[in-house]
Amino acid sequence: MGYDPATDASYARFGTDYTTAVMAIVETVATVTNRNTEELSPLYATVDPEALVDLVASNRETPVEVTFSYEGCQVTVSSCGTVAVESPNG
């Protein structure tokens, strides 16, 4: 995981499988919000994680970014295999 102070965003990379991508989102949001992953609401209450992973994994030749709010953070998932999470305070 990395951090960019200019954008106040934390970044993580993920593979193309469902579990890796979903865990990258949840773990990065947990880190940014300084909470345990178990304390977060289920990701599926915000976005359909299966559809999200299918979208970004199936469009590797055409860049795709999906941005949504989760736990007060702005989350951007990219088909290049990255998750960017902007702090709710940013």
XYZ file of N, CA and C in Angstrom:
270
model
N 0.859 -1.169 0.000
C 0.000 0.000 0.000
C 0.901 1.226 0.000
N 0.443 2.251 -0.693
C 1.182 3.500 -0.743
C 0.287 4.670 -0.378
N 0.906 5.828 -0.199
C 0.174 7.037 0.166
C 0.706 8.206 -0.639
N -0.203 9.040 -1.160
C 0.162 10.245 -1.896
C -0.341 11.449 -1.114
N 0.553 12.191 -0.429
C 0.109 13.325 0.378
C -0.501 14.456 -0.451
N -0.150 14.538 -1.714
C -0.700 15.602 -2.564
C -2.201 15.435 -2.773
N -2.653 14.190 -2.860
C -4.080 13.921 -3.056
C -4.745 13.397 -1.793
N -3.951 13.179 -0.744
C -4.430 12.595 0.511
C -5.146 11.283 0.230
N -4.540 10.480 -0.635
C -5.133 9.195 -1.023
C -4.150 8.065 -0.756
N -4.696 6.936 -0.339
C -3.912 5.715 -0.168
C -4.197 4.811 -1.361
N -3.175 4.068 -1.775
C -3.284 3.227 -2.956
C -2.920 1.793 -2.630
N -3.558 0.857 -3.305
C -3.221 -0.563 -3.199
C -3.366 -1.183 -4.577
N -2.648 -2.267 -4.798
C -2.761 -3.014 -6.049
C -3.489 -4.311 -5.769
N -4.146 -4.840 -6.799
C -4.867 -6.099 -6.651
C -4.740 -6.922 -7.910
N -4.979 -8.224 -7.752
C -4.989 -9.141 -8.888
C -6.374 -9.172 -9.503
N -6.543 -10.035 -10.461
C -7.818 -10.082 -11.180
C -8.854 -10.968 -10.514
N -8.478 -11.684 -9.444
C -9.475 -12.541 -8.823
C -10.331 -11.733 -7.842
N -11.529 -12.203 -7.638
C -12.538 -11.515 -6.838
C -12.053 -11.205 -5.424
N -11.529 -12.195 -4.723
C -11.137 -12.021 -3.324
C -10.039 -10.975 -3.178
N -9.037 -11.024 -4.021
C -7.933 -10.077 -3.943
C -8.418 -8.646 -4.156
N -9.265 -8.424 -5.129
C -9.763 -7.078 -5.411
C -10.634 -6.551 -4.277
N -11.556 -7.355 -3.798
C -12.449 -6.925 -2.711
C -11.651 -6.657 -1.441
N -10.703 -7.533 -1.123
C -9.891 -7.326 0.074
C -9.033 -6.072 -0.046
N -8.532 -5.761 -1.230
C -7.752 -4.541 -1.415
C -8.604 -3.317 -1.101
N -9.855 -3.317 -1.547
C -10.762 -2.197 -1.266
C -11.017 -2.089 0.233
N -11.433 -3.172 0.841
C -11.819 -3.163 2.259
C -10.609 -2.843 3.145
N -9.473 -3.455 2.883
C -8.292 -3.217 3.708
C -7.772 -1.784 3.563
N -7.841 -1.228 2.367
C -7.376 0.149 2.177
C -8.307 1.124 2.871
N -9.618 0.918 2.770
C -10.571 1.784 3.472
C -10.386 1.659 4.983
N -10.161 0.453 5.474
C -9.934 0.256 6.907
C -8.694 1.015 7.364
N -7.648 0.968 6.575
C -6.419 1.687 6.918
C -6.651 3.192 6.935
N -7.316 3.702 5.913
C -7.559 5.146 5.810
C -8.448 5.646 6.943
N -9.428 4.845 7.336
C -10.357 5.261 8.396
C -9.889 4.833 9.784
N -8.719 4.173 9.825
C -8.134 3.728 11.096
C -9.088 2.809 11.867
N -9.661 1.838 11.138
C -10.596 0.879 11.723
C -10.198 -0.526 11.302
N -10.724 -1.505 12.000
C -10.546 -2.902 11.599
C -11.515 -3.205 10.464
N -11.148 -4.144 9.612
C -12.032 -4.498 8.498
C -13.382 -4.993 8.992
N -13.411 -5.651 10.148
C -14.661 -6.177 10.701
C -15.613 -5.066 11.149
N -15.090 -3.866 11.365
C -15.909 -2.743 11.810
C -16.612 -2.038 10.648
N -16.200 -2.315 9.429
C -16.775 -1.662 8.258
C -18.083 -2.323 7.864
N -18.958 -1.549 7.257
C -20.186 -2.136 6.727
C -19.807 -3.038 5.552
N -20.625 -4.022 5.247
C -20.305 -4.914 4.121
C -20.203 -4.113 2.816
N -19.197 -4.411 2.027
C -19.010 -3.707 0.761
C -20.238 -3.848 -0.125
N -20.891 -5.011 -0.084
C -22.059 -5.250 -0.934
C -23.236 -4.337 -0.595
N -23.201 -3.676 0.571
C -24.256 -2.715 0.914
C -24.079 -1.411 0.140
N -22.906 -1.219 -0.440
C -22.605 0.004 -1.190
C -22.553 -0.236 -2.688
N -21.916 -1.326 -3.080
C -21.709 -1.627 -4.492
C -21.738 -3.146 -4.651
N -22.126 -3.609 -5.820
C -22.103 -5.045 -6.094
C -20.651 -5.426 -6.378
N -19.955 -6.036 -5.401
C -18.538 -6.316 -5.590
C -18.255 -7.267 -6.756
N -19.136 -8.221 -6.982
C -18.916 -9.163 -8.085
C -18.982 -8.439 -9.431
N -19.970 -7.565 -9.597
C -20.095 -6.798 -10.836
C -18.914 -5.845 -11.001
N -18.477 -5.247 -9.906
C -17.339 -4.327 -9.950
C -16.083 -5.050 -10.420
N -15.796 -6.191 -9.827
C -14.602 -6.950 -10.204
C -14.715 -7.441 -11.647
N -15.892 -7.913 -12.040
C -16.089 -8.339 -13.429
C -15.812 -7.192 -14.392
N -16.280 -6.009 -14.046
C -16.102 -4.836 -14.907
C -14.633 -4.463 -15.062
N -13.927 -4.328 -13.968
C -12.533 -3.879 -14.074
C -11.605 -4.986 -14.555
N -11.939 -6.242 -14.292
C -11.084 -7.347 -14.741
C -11.291 -7.671 -16.211
N -12.486 -7.450 -16.737
C -12.768 -7.828 -18.118
C -12.414 -6.743 -19.123
N -12.075 -5.576 -18.665
C -11.791 -4.470 -19.575
C -10.344 -4.014 -19.502
N -9.440 -4.927 -19.408
C -8.019 -4.585 -19.297
C -7.493 -3.849 -20.529
N -8.033 -4.119 -21.703
C -7.562 -3.446 -22.912
C -8.104 -2.026 -23.011
N -9.254 -1.785 -22.445
C -9.848 -0.456 -22.419
C -9.859 -0.004 -20.958
N -9.121 1.052 -20.632
C -9.060 1.493 -19.239
C -10.448 1.859 -18.692
N -10.724 1.365 -17.503
C -11.986 1.636 -16.831
C -11.690 2.037 -15.394
N -12.374 3.073 -14.918
C -12.311 3.456 -13.520
C -13.726 3.565 -12.991
N -13.926 3.031 -11.800
C -15.219 3.114 -11.142
C -14.986 3.806 -9.807
N -15.750 4.873 -9.551
C -15.607 5.624 -8.305
C -16.923 5.577 -7.547
N -16.820 5.339 -6.247
C -18.006 5.290 -5.388
C -17.597 5.679 -3.979
N -18.579 5.978 -3.160
C -18.343 6.306 -1.755
C -18.547 5.058 -0.909
N -17.638 4.868 0.043
C -17.732 3.734 0.964
C -17.123 4.159 2.287
N -17.898 4.079 3.341
C -17.464 4.449 4.687
C -16.940 5.887 4.744
N -17.554 6.765 3.962
C -17.170 8.169 3.955
C -15.978 8.492 3.076
N -15.387 7.490 2.465
C -14.217 7.681 1.602
C -14.639 7.634 0.139
N -13.871 8.301 -0.702
C -14.061 8.165 -2.142
C -13.121 7.065 -2.607
N -13.678 6.025 -3.187
C -12.914 4.857 -3.627
C -12.941 4.814 -5.146
N -11.765 4.687 -5.751
C -11.671 4.538 -7.197
C -10.947 3.231 -7.491
N -11.614 2.371 -8.241
C -11.046 1.080 -8.632
C -10.773 1.158 -10.123
N -9.570 0.801 -10.502
C -9.142 0.931 -11.887
C -8.852 -0.425 -12.504
N -9.082 -0.516 -13.800
C -8.788 -1.759 -14.521
C -7.295 -2.021 -14.625
N -6.466 -1.061 -14.241
C -5.017 -1.310 -14.231
C -4.601 -2.034 -12.953
N -5.581 -2.346 -12.085
C -5.297 -3.131 -10.893
C -4.984 -2.311 -9.659
N -5.519 -1.093 -9.603
C -5.278 -0.260 -8.430
C -6.575 0.173 -7.771
N -6.457 0.400 -6.475
C -7.535 0.979 -5.678
C -6.954 2.249 -5.076
N -7.669 3.357 -5.214
C -7.284 4.620 -4.585
C -8.400 5.009 -3.629
N -8.026 5.322 -2.404
C -9.016 5.689 -1.385
C -8.640 7.044 -0.825
N -9.540 8.012 -1.018
C -9.316 9.343 -0.479
C -9.940 9.438 0.902
N -9.223 10.030 1.804
C -9.642 10.167 3.194
C -10.948 10.934 3.294
N -11.812 10.560 4.241
C -13.050 11.306 4.425
C -12.798 12.736 4.917
N -11.597 12.978 5.438
C -11.237 14.310 5.916
C -10.600 15.161 4.848
N -10.309 14.543 3.696
C -9.585 15.230 2.642
C -10.470 16.024 1.807
